Amino acid sequence: MANVAVVGAQWGDEGKGKVVDWLSERADIVVRFQGGHNAGHTLVIGDKTFKLSLLPSGVVRSGKLGVIGNGVVVDPWALCAEIDKLAAQGVAVSRDNLRIAENATLILPLHRELDAIREEAAGTGKIGTTGRGIGPAYEDKVGRRAIRVQDLRNPATLGAKIDRILVHHNALRRGLSQPEISKDTLFAELKEIAPKILPFMDVTWDLLDHERRAGKRILFEGAQGALLDIDHGTYPFVTSSNTVAAQAATGSGMGPRSIGYVLGIAKAYTTRVGSGPFPTELNDEIGTRIGERGREFGTVTGRKRRCGWFDATLVRQTLKIAGIDGIALTKLDVLDGFDEIKVGVGYMLDGERIDRLPAGSGAQARVQPIYETLPGWTQSTHGARSWSELPAQAVKYVRYIEELIERPVTMLSTSPERDDTILMKDPFAD
């Protein structure tokens, strides 16, 4: 059996939660490998809806182990709140179903504050951050001054680590006319939260290697989407980590050969939250209609998502960069009832046709989409579980997307319900 990595092929919010939950039934271990609690997954299991942001999706299923890898930045207070919320829904989180990498970086209150302060100061130049401290925490990680999970177990050395991080942050705060952070206050906060987090700590790279050798099936769960990748996304309107499949290896401590299949998730249209370029965005009644039918509001932030037609040029580019083998196409049913459906097949930039999104933010803002128009369908695709249940024009639409993105559609989702899925290939099969 092949281990599987799931990554978003657009700007996030592609429906990874449902797909990961569907796959987690076939997996033994589910691993988060990047990001933080700025990304959300909505899981609908029976009559219960679970909204997860930091915990791996596997924790809501009995007998599965969830692992938060070293590539994730962990807000321990947000994690405890999420654990408590699940407990209220009847899901107990313990060491039996959750482990956290000892070398994962912590998000501190000062990170959240700095995120909000800088975003406010940016004015019209806002990036569109969620304000949860993700970026500042990654900055401290790269700056080699971060406090990590393992640091919580030794109060005797924690003080010196706090001194190191505060030298940087208090200088920033003075420059931004903000009060300095008290060492004693931060130390007390960390000392209080430590007993709630340390029971989950483990040497997760060793754990995963052992389980892989034992033949366990591992599912690597990505957050955000490839177009938000710090290197390959629409910079600077991106997240602070690598979101492509290669990060599954780095962010979990496993070698790249441990990943057998990379499944990309893409909506049958396109959405984006926050600022940044969006070539096929629809600022009209059609965009509003897609957003209302697709219930396009952020799981974590509640922010309204920008909506537009499917951009095959972008998805094809991300599939190549992210190393995606096939895609799960979600929310096909949202397009039911449109007289015609457009697909972005290229761009015009300064009078020249191009078949990629350029790296420069100025050029990204100037590109104009080239569309092909397809006939829509009047019949419902909602809840379809086989190709025979789909209208002919819906099938043609899916096949046309496959042709444009140069990868097969291996799964097709037709509603938020987990079982409303058409499977063409099991990603876990060799």
Tab-separated table of C-alpha atoms in Angstrom:
chain	number	residue	atom	x	y	z
A	1	MET	CA	0.000	0.000	0.000
A	2	ALA	CA	1.202	3.517	-0.842
A	3	ASN	CA	1.343	6.354	1.671
A	4	VAL	CA	-0.617	9.372	0.423
A	5	ALA	CA	-0.056	13.129	0.659
A	6	VAL	CA	-3.042	15.430	0.180
A	7	VAL	CA	-2.374	19.023	-0.886
A	8	GLY	CA	-4.539	21.863	-2.113
A	9	ALA	CA	-4.149	22.700	-5.800
A	10	GLN	CA	-5.590	26.220	-5.568
A	11	TRP	CA	-5.621	28.890	-2.810
A	12	GLY	CA	-6.928	26.577	-0.107
A	13	ASP	CA	-10.510	25.887	0.975
A	14	GLU	CA	-10.767	23.250	-1.760
A	15	GLY	CA	-12.590	20.704	0.385
A	16	LYS	CA	-9.573	18.867	1.802
A	17	GLY	CA	-11.441	18.106	5.025
A	18	LYS	CA	-13.972	15.823	3.393
A	19	VAL	CA	-11.402	14.109	1.191
A	20	VAL	CA	-8.943	13.601	4.041
A	21	ASP	CA	-11.727	12.217	6.214
A	22	TRP	CA	-12.756	9.867	3.412
A	23	LEU	CA	-9.157	8.683	3.051
A	24	SER	CA	-8.517	8.525	6.794
A	25	GLU	CA	-10.878	5.570	7.036
A	26	ARG	CA	-8.325	3.689	4.930
A	27	ALA	CA	-5.275	5.061	6.764
A	28	ASP	CA	-3.790	4.181	10.129
A	29	ILE	CA	-2.044	7.496	10.798
A	30	VAL	CA	-2.884	11.057	9.708
A	31	VAL	CA	-0.042	13.618	9.786
A	32	ARG	CA	-0.220	17.414	9.661
A	33	PHE	CA	3.055	18.658	8.181
A	34	GLN	CA	2.844	22.474	7.813
A	35	GLY	CA	0.877	25.563	8.710
A	36	GLY	CA	-0.927	26.232	11.936
A	37	HIS	CA	-4.451	26.928	13.139
A	38	ASN	CA	-5.057	29.433	10.332
A	39	ALA	CA	-6.446	26.711	8.068
A	40	GLY	CA	-9.701	24.906	8.726
A	41	HIS	CA	-11.216	21.583	7.746
A	42	THR	CA	-14.923	20.889	8.046
A	43	LEU	CA	-15.788	17.214	8.492
A	44	VAL	CA	-19.365	15.967	8.265
A	45	ILE	CA	-19.702	12.527	9.853
A	46	GLY	CA	-23.242	11.278	10.177
A	47	ASP	CA	-25.234	13.962	11.947
A	48	LYS	CA	-22.165	15.675	13.428
A	49	THR	CA	-20.064	18.464	11.943
A	50	PHE	CA	-16.498	18.887	13.179
A	51	LYS	CA	-14.508	22.027	12.474
A	52	LEU	CA	-10.788	21.394	12.903
A	53	SER	CA	-7.980	23.877	12.430
A	54	LEU	CA	-4.866	22.414	14.075
A	55	LEU	CA	-5.710	18.833	14.935
A	56	PRO	CA	-5.211	16.201	12.212
A	57	SER	CA	-8.473	14.949	10.763
A	58	GLY	CA	-7.818	11.409	11.943
A	59	VAL	CA	-8.509	12.245	15.596
A	60	VAL	CA	-12.266	12.165	15.051
A	61	ARG	CA	-12.095	8.530	13.937
A	62	SER	CA	-11.689	5.691	16.400
A	63	GLY	CA	-8.431	3.758	16.193
A	64	LYS	CA	-6.543	6.383	14.166
A	65	LEU	CA	-3.423	8.214	15.307
A	66	GLY	CA	-3.039	11.908	14.548
A	67	VAL	CA	0.438	13.416	14.391
A	68	ILE	CA	1.332	17.109	14.402
A	69	GLY	CA	4.691	17.177	12.655
A	70	ASN	CA	7.726	19.380	13.119
A	71	GLY	CA	6.727	21.549	10.142
A	72	VAL	CA	3.635	22.828	11.967
A	73	VAL	CA	3.643	25.895	14.217
A	74	VAL	CA	1.584	25.092	17.308
A	75	ASP	CA	-0.428	27.550	19.354
A	76	PRO	CA	-0.791	25.542	22.592
A	77	TRP	CA	-3.727	27.626	23.831
A	78	ALA	CA	-5.604	27.209	20.542
A	79	LEU	CA	-4.804	23.485	20.590
A	80	CYS	CA	-6.232	23.061	24.090
A	81	ALA	CA	-9.358	24.981	23.099
A	82	GLU	CA	-9.810	22.726	20.076
A	83	ILE	CA	-9.347	19.607	22.207
A	84	ASP	CA	-11.953	20.882	24.670
A	85	LYS	CA	-14.366	21.628	21.834
A	86	LEU	CA	-14.038	18.090	20.489
A	87	ALA	CA	-14.541	16.692	23.988
A	88	ALA	CA	-17.859	18.548	24.125
A	89	GLN	CA	-18.800	16.758	20.906
A	90	GLY	CA	-17.950	13.372	22.369
A	91	VAL	CA	-14.441	12.928	20.936
A	92	ALA	CA	-11.720	12.326	23.528
A	93	VAL	CA	-8.208	13.414	22.538
A	94	SER	CA	-5.385	11.681	24.404
A	95	ARG	CA	-1.921	10.315	23.766
A	96	ASP	CA	-3.642	7.297	22.225
A	97	ASN	CA	-4.772	9.344	19.231
A	98	LEU	CA	-2.514	12.427	19.183
A	99	ARG	CA	1.241	13.014	19.207
A	100	ILE	CA	3.099	16.296	18.720
A	101	ALA	CA	6.655	16.578	17.393
A	102	GLU	CA	9.071	17.601	20.125
A	103	ASN	CA	10.774	19.987	17.690
A	104	ALA	CA	7.604	21.782	16.536
A	105	THR	CA	7.712	25.571	16.983
A	106	LEU	CA	5.291	27.235	19.388
A	107	ILE	CA	3.084	30.207	18.556
A	108	LEU	CA	3.196	32.591	21.509
A	109	PRO	CA	0.832	35.435	22.473
A	110	LEU	CA	3.453	37.913	21.265
A	111	HIS	CA	3.247	36.368	17.789
A	112	ARG	CA	-0.496	36.937	17.606
A	113	GLU	CA	-0.102	40.512	18.785
A	114	LEU	CA	2.669	41.265	16.296
A	115	ASP	CA	0.630	39.794	13.448
A	116	ALA	CA	-2.290	42.104	14.217
A	117	ILE	CA	-0.113	45.184	14.845
A	118	ARG	CA	1.772	44.868	11.562
A	119	GLU	CA	-1.323	44.102	9.507
A	120	GLU	CA	-3.043	47.177	10.916
A	121	ALA	CA	0.019	49.321	10.227
A	122	ALA	CA	0.147	48.106	6.616
A	123	GLY	CA	-3.060	49.948	5.703
A	124	THR	CA	-3.951	49.320	2.059
A	125	GLY	CA	-0.891	47.073	1.722
A	126	LYS	CA	-2.367	44.365	3.930
A	127	ILE	CA	-1.406	40.777	3.077
A	128	GLY	CA	-4.690	39.369	4.345
A	129	THR	CA	-3.237	37.378	7.237
A	130	THR	CA	-5.638	35.659	9.629
A	131	GLY	CA	-3.898	37.380	12.553
A	132	ARG	CA	-3.152	34.137	14.372
A	133	GLY	CA	0.597	34.616	14.660
A	134	ILE	CA	1.558	32.058	12.025
A	135	GLY	CA	3.960	34.287	10.074
A	136	PRO	CA	5.797	35.743	13.085
A	137	ALA	CA	6.238	32.254	14.554
A	138	TYR	CA	7.816	30.992	11.323
A	139	GLU	CA	10.031	34.089	11.266
A	140	ASP	CA	11.351	33.203	14.723
A	141	LYS	CA	11.866	29.606	13.630
A	142	VAL	CA	14.019	30.680	10.693
A	143	GLY	CA	15.708	33.309	12.889
A	144	ARG	CA	16.723	30.503	15.293
A	145	ARG	CA	15.145	32.095	18.320
A	146	ALA	CA	11.887	30.094	18.462
A	147	ILE	CA	10.637	28.299	21.543
A	148	ARG	CA	9.750	24.722	20.684
A	149	VAL	CA	7.555	22.106	22.325
A	150	GLN	CA	10.509	20.331	23.947
A	151	ASP	CA	11.618	23.576	25.633
A	152	LEU	CA	8.548	23.449	27.877
A	153	ARG	CA	9.841	20.425	29.783
A	154	ASN	CA	12.825	22.241	31.298
A	155	PRO	CA	11.877	25.448	33.155
A	156	ALA	CA	15.505	25.882	34.210
A	157	THR	CA	16.601	26.659	30.651
A	158	LEU	CA	13.345	28.215	29.422
A	159	GLY	CA	14.173	31.619	30.878
A	160	ALA	CA	17.281	32.042	28.729
A	161	LYS	CA	15.284	31.109	25.623
A	162	ILE	CA	12.655	33.698	26.495
A	163	ASP	CA	15.395	36.310	26.909
A	164	ARG	CA	16.642	35.524	23.412
A	165	ILE	CA	13.267	35.862	21.728
A	166	LEU	CA	12.355	39.024	23.652
A	167	VAL	CA	15.518	40.837	22.575
A	168	HIS	CA	14.103	40.674	19.055
A	169	HIS	CA	10.420	41.219	19.793
A	170	ASN	CA	10.779	44.038	22.270
A	171	ALA	CA	12.977	45.915	19.803
A	172	LEU	CA	10.235	45.502	17.201
A	173	ARG	CA	7.571	46.638	19.625
A	174	ARG	CA	9.514	49.743	20.575
A	175	GLY	CA	9.810	50.608	16.900
A	176	LEU	CA	6.040	50.162	16.521
A	177	SER	CA	5.316	52.266	19.629
A	178	GLN	CA	4.003	49.262	21.531
A	179	PRO	CA	4.672	48.308	25.165
A	180	GLU	CA	7.358	45.703	25.759
A	181	ILE	CA	6.592	42.087	26.703
A	182	SER	CA	7.310	41.076	30.285
A	183	LYS	CA	9.582	38.059	30.620
A	184	ASP	CA	7.864	37.027	33.831
A	185	THR	CA	4.436	37.141	32.228
A	186	LEU	CA	5.480	35.007	29.261
A	187	PHE	CA	7.322	32.558	31.512
A	188	ALA	CA	4.232	32.156	33.697
A	189	GLU	CA	1.997	31.599	30.663
A	190	LEU	CA	4.262	28.893	29.283
A	191	LYS	CA	4.692	27.215	32.664
A	192	GLU	CA	0.909	27.055	33.030
A	193	ILE	CA	0.236	25.590	29.572
A	194	ALA	CA	3.159	23.119	29.570
A	195	PRO	CA	1.431	20.289	31.529
A	196	LYS	CA	-1.432	20.347	29.030
A	197	ILE	CA	0.835	19.955	25.998
A	198	LEU	CA	3.777	17.835	27.112
A	199	PRO	CA	1.779	14.583	27.476
A	200	PHE	CA	1.353	14.585	23.689
A	201	MET	CA	5.041	15.215	22.888
A	202	ASP	CA	6.959	12.509	21.052
A	203	VAL	CA	9.912	11.870	18.753
A	204	THR	CA	7.506	11.738	15.850
A	205	TRP	CA	10.030	11.160	13.055
A	206	ASP	CA	11.107	7.951	14.805
A	207	LEU	CA	7.508	6.956	15.521
A	208	LEU	CA	6.513	7.430	11.888
A	209	ASP	CA	9.526	5.553	10.598
A	210	HIS	CA	8.704	2.622	12.876
A	211	GLU	CA	5.065	2.577	11.831
A	212	ARG	CA	5.942	2.836	8.149
A	213	ARG	CA	8.280	-0.133	8.440
A	214	ALA	CA	5.512	-2.051	10.175
A	215	GLY	CA	3.322	-1.565	7.102
A	216	LYS	CA	0.981	1.073	8.507
A	217	ARG	CA	-0.739	3.348	5.999
A	218	ILE	CA	0.123	7.015	6.501
A	219	LEU	CA	-1.896	9.965	5.221
A	220	PHE	CA	-0.123	13.335	5.064
A	221	GLU	CA	-2.621	16.166	5.450
A	222	GLY	CA	-1.709	19.561	4.034
A	223	ALA	CA	-3.189	22.902	4.972
A	224	GLN	CA	-3.831	25.900	2.699
A	225	GLY	CA	-3.111	25.390	-1.018
A	226	ALA	CA	-0.146	25.297	-3.383
A	227	LEU	CA	-0.861	28.838	-4.588
A	228	LEU	CA	-0.174	30.033	-1.035
A	229	ASP	CA	3.249	28.359	-0.935
A	230	ILE	CA	5.940	30.741	0.339
A	231	ASP	CA	8.152	29.969	-2.691
A	232	HIS	CA	5.721	29.063	-5.460
A	233	GLY	CA	2.549	30.966	-4.567
A	234	THR	CA	1.295	34.454	-5.418
A	235	TYR	CA	3.991	36.156	-3.327
A	236	PRO	CA	3.734	38.205	-1.140
A	237	PHE	CA	0.071	37.233	-0.725
A	238	VAL	CA	0.990	33.792	0.563
A	239	THR	CA	1.292	31.844	3.802
A	240	SER	CA	4.575	31.496	5.694
A	241	SER	CA	5.360	27.853	4.929
A	242	ASN	CA	5.786	25.506	1.986
A	243	THR	CA	2.440	23.957	1.122
A	244	VAL	CA	3.542	21.674	-1.726
A	245	ALA	CA	3.868	17.906	-1.377
A	246	ALA	CA	7.636	17.986	-0.802
A	247	GLN	CA	6.932	19.604	2.572
A	248	ALA	CA	5.162	16.428	3.679
A	249	ALA	CA	8.582	14.793	3.914
A	250	THR	CA	10.392	17.749	5.502
A	251	GLY	CA	7.563	18.667	7.845
A	252	SER	CA	7.142	15.140	9.196
A	253	GLY	CA	10.757	13.993	9.370
A	254	MET	CA	10.253	11.265	6.785
A	255	GLY	CA	12.152	10.886	3.533
A	256	PRO	CA	10.482	11.790	0.227
A	257	ARG	CA	10.371	8.137	-0.822
A	258	SER	CA	7.913	7.540	1.987
A	259	ILE	CA	5.232	9.272	-0.098
A	260	GLY	CA	3.785	7.003	-2.734
A	261	TYR	CA	0.937	9.081	-4.177
A	262	VAL	CA	0.164	12.814	-4.144
A	263	LEU	CA	-3.500	13.724	-4.393
A	264	GLY	CA	-4.353	17.327	-5.187
A	265	ILE	CA	-7.675	18.863	-4.233
A	266	ALA	CA	-9.342	21.407	-6.509
A	267	LYS	CA	-12.796	22.907	-6.611
A	268	ALA	CA	-14.797	22.807	-9.826
A	269	TYR	CA	-14.491	26.602	-9.667
A	270	THR	CA	-12.006	28.856	-7.835
A	271	THR	CA	-12.071	30.725	-4.529
A	272	ARG	CA	-9.656	32.847	-2.568
A	273	VAL	CA	-9.699	34.432	0.894
A	274	GLY	CA	-7.888	37.691	1.567
A	275	SER	CA	-5.836	39.914	-0.696
A	276	GLY	CA	-3.842	39.081	-3.808
A	277	PRO	CA	-4.266	38.396	-7.525
A	278	PHE	CA	-7.176	36.295	-8.768
A	279	PRO	CA	-7.366	36.286	-12.593
A	280	THR	CA	-10.766	34.562	-12.971
A	281	GLU	CA	-12.508	36.368	-10.100
A	282	LEU	CA	-16.148	37.268	-10.732
A	283	ASN	CA	-17.326	40.522	-9.173
A	284	ASP	CA	-20.847	40.112	-10.443
A	285	GLU	CA	-24.071	38.201	-9.877
A	286	ILE	CA	-22.498	34.950	-11.048
A	287	GLY	CA	-19.693	35.220	-8.495
A	288	THR	CA	-22.252	35.969	-5.789
A	289	ARG	CA	-24.372	33.019	-6.883
A	290	ILE	CA	-21.392	30.641	-6.728
A	291	GLY	CA	-20.449	31.944	-3.283
A	292	GLU	CA	-23.963	31.556	-1.896
A	293	ARG	CA	-24.495	28.080	-3.344
A	294	GLY	CA	-21.046	26.929	-2.236
A	295	ARG	CA	-21.395	28.506	1.221
A	296	GLU	CA	-18.057	30.169	0.705
A	297	PHE	CA	-17.123	31.416	4.126
A	298	GLY	CA	-13.879	30.524	5.919
A	299	THR	CA	-14.038	27.654	8.434
A	300	VAL	CA	-11.686	29.431	10.848
A	301	THR	CA	-12.186	33.130	10.139
A	302	GLY	CA	-15.730	33.278	8.773
A	303	ARG	CA	-14.459	35.599	6.049
A	304	LYS	CA	-16.342	35.666	2.767
A	305	ARG	CA	-14.369	34.026	-0.038
A	306	ARG	CA	-13.848	35.598	-3.426
A	307	CYS	CA	-15.251	33.382	-6.196
A	308	GLY	CA	-14.521	32.831	-9.880
A	309	TRP	CA	-14.414	30.328	-12.719
A	310	PHE	CA	-12.055	27.332	-12.744
A	311	ASP	CA	-8.560	28.447	-13.774
A	312	ALA	CA	-6.960	25.502	-15.583
A	313	THR	CA	-3.742	27.415	-16.222
A	314	LEU	CA	-3.156	27.929	-12.523
A	315	VAL	CA	-4.096	24.391	-11.536
A	316	ARG	CA	-1.881	22.865	-14.228
A	317	GLN	CA	1.016	24.965	-12.946
A	318	THR	CA	0.484	23.947	-9.320
A	319	LEU	CA	0.116	20.269	-10.217
A	320	LYS	CA	3.558	20.327	-11.773
A	321	ILE	CA	5.196	22.317	-8.979
A	322	ALA	CA	3.536	20.311	-6.205
A	323	GLY	CA	4.209	16.928	-7.821
A	324	ILE	CA	0.529	15.983	-7.893
A	325	ASP	CA	-0.398	12.658	-9.499
A	326	GLY	CA	-4.156	13.148	-9.730
A	327	ILE	CA	-6.861	15.401	-8.343
A	328	ALA	CA	-10.037	15.155	-6.350
A	329	LEU	CA	-12.481	17.604	-7.922
A	330	THR	CA	-14.903	18.968	-5.347
A	331	LYS	CA	-18.170	20.927	-5.289
A	332	LEU	CA	-19.229	20.000	-8.816
A	333	ASP	CA	-22.843	20.337	-7.652
A	334	VAL	CA	-22.390	24.091	-7.038
A	335	LEU	CA	-22.310	24.564	-10.820
A	336	ASP	CA	-25.709	22.876	-11.345
A	337	GLY	CA	-28.182	25.059	-13.205
A	338	PHE	CA	-25.824	27.450	-14.998
A	339	ASP	CA	-26.703	28.025	-18.661
A	340	GLU	CA	-23.022	28.176	-19.501
A	341	ILE	CA	-19.774	27.630	-17.619
A	342	LYS	CA	-16.458	29.242	-18.401
A	343	VAL	CA	-12.983	27.809	-17.880
A	344	GLY	CA	-9.792	29.862	-17.823
A	345	VAL	CA	-7.398	28.344	-20.387
A	346	GLY	CA	-4.639	30.955	-20.548
A	347	TYR	CA	-3.791	34.614	-19.985
A	348	MET	CA	-3.081	37.754	-21.901
A	349	LEU	CA	-0.236	39.814	-20.459
A	350	ASP	CA	0.616	43.150	-22.081
A	351	GLY	CA	-0.762	41.965	-25.420
A	352	GLU	CA	0.923	38.541	-25.384
A	353	ARG	CA	-0.655	35.164	-24.612
A	354	ILE	CA	1.041	33.185	-21.844
A	355	ASP	CA	0.248	29.779	-20.352
A	356	ARG	CA	1.532	30.294	-16.831
A	357	LEU	CA	1.074	32.729	-13.977
A	358	PRO	CA	4.187	34.933	-13.840
A	359	ALA	CA	6.127	35.206	-10.577
A	360	GLY	CA	6.080	38.996	-10.323
A	361	SER	CA	3.219	40.530	-8.340
A	362	GLY	CA	2.869	43.371	-10.835
A	363	ALA	CA	2.521	41.001	-13.774
A	364	GLN	CA	0.131	38.805	-11.778
A	365	ALA	CA	-2.123	41.799	-11.244
A	366	ARG	CA	-2.135	42.647	-14.971
A	367	VAL	CA	-2.936	39.254	-16.485
A	368	GLN	CA	-6.344	38.894	-18.121
A	369	PRO	CA	-7.949	35.451	-18.398
A	370	ILE	CA	-8.714	33.753	-21.690
A	371	TYR	CA	-11.915	31.724	-21.440
A	372	GLU	CA	-13.475	28.772	-23.176
A	373	THR	CA	-17.237	28.546	-22.711
A	374	LEU	CA	-19.005	25.220	-22.193
A	375	PRO	CA	-22.734	24.504	-22.002
A	376	GLY	CA	-24.042	24.018	-18.480
A	377	TRP	CA	-26.489	21.407	-17.228
A	378	THR	CA	-29.923	21.670	-15.653
A	379	GLN	CA	-30.015	18.291	-13.884
A	380	SER	CA	-28.706	17.974	-10.355
A	381	THR	CA	-25.336	16.363	-9.643
A	382	HIS	CA	-25.820	16.717	-5.884
A	383	GLY	CA	-25.130	13.444	-4.107
A	384	ALA	CA	-24.150	11.495	-7.246
A	385	ARG	CA	-22.042	8.427	-6.470
A	386	SER	CA	-21.433	7.072	-9.976
A	387	TRP	CA	-20.686	8.444	-13.444
A	388	SER	CA	-24.044	7.177	-14.681
A	389	GLU	CA	-25.823	9.556	-12.287
A	390	LEU	CA	-24.129	12.625	-13.797
A	391	PRO	CA	-25.586	14.717	-16.645
A	392	ALA	CA	-23.683	14.325	-19.906
A	393	GLN	CA	-22.536	17.962	-19.889
A	394	ALA	CA	-21.150	17.580	-16.362
A	395	VAL	CA	-19.112	14.587	-17.504
A	396	LYS	CA	-17.842	16.600	-20.485
A	397	TYR	CA	-16.851	19.418	-18.127
A	398	VAL	CA	-14.800	17.060	-15.937
A	399	ARG	CA	-13.138	15.448	-18.946
A	400	TYR	CA	-12.263	18.858	-20.384
A	401	ILE	CA	-10.634	19.853	-17.104
A	402	GLU	CA	-8.573	16.651	-17.165
A	403	GLU	CA	-7.362	17.509	-20.656
A	404	LEU	CA	-6.405	21.054	-19.667
A	405	ILE	CA	-4.587	20.235	-16.415
A	406	GLU	CA	-2.822	17.187	-17.857
A	407	ARG	CA	-3.717	14.997	-14.871
A	408	PRO	CA	-6.593	12.611	-14.205
A	409	VAL	CA	-9.534	13.368	-11.934
A	410	THR	CA	-9.278	10.385	-9.605
A	411	MET	CA	-12.041	11.410	-7.190
A	412	LEU	CA	-15.173	13.491	-7.707
A	413	SER	CA	-17.082	15.043	-4.807
A	414	THR	CA	-20.731	15.977	-5.289
A	415	SER	CA	-21.750	17.160	-1.802
A	416	PRO	CA	-20.265	17.763	1.658
A	417	GLU	CA	-21.334	14.259	2.691
A	418	ARG	CA	-18.350	11.911	2.879
A	419	ASP	CA	-19.963	9.097	0.879
A	420	ASP	CA	-21.154	11.329	-1.963
A	421	THR	CA	-17.945	10.604	-3.817
A	422	ILE	CA	-17.153	8.991	-7.157
A	423	LEU	CA	-13.859	7.106	-6.981
A	424	MET	CA	-11.844	6.312	-10.098
A	425	LYS	CA	-8.611	5.346	-8.340
A	426	ASP	CA	-7.850	4.466	-4.719
A	427	PRO	CA	-4.786	6.590	-3.844
A	428	PHE	CA	-3.664	4.031	-1.267
A	429	ALA	CA	-3.494	1.247	-3.852
A	430	ASP	CA	-0.084	0.525	-5.368
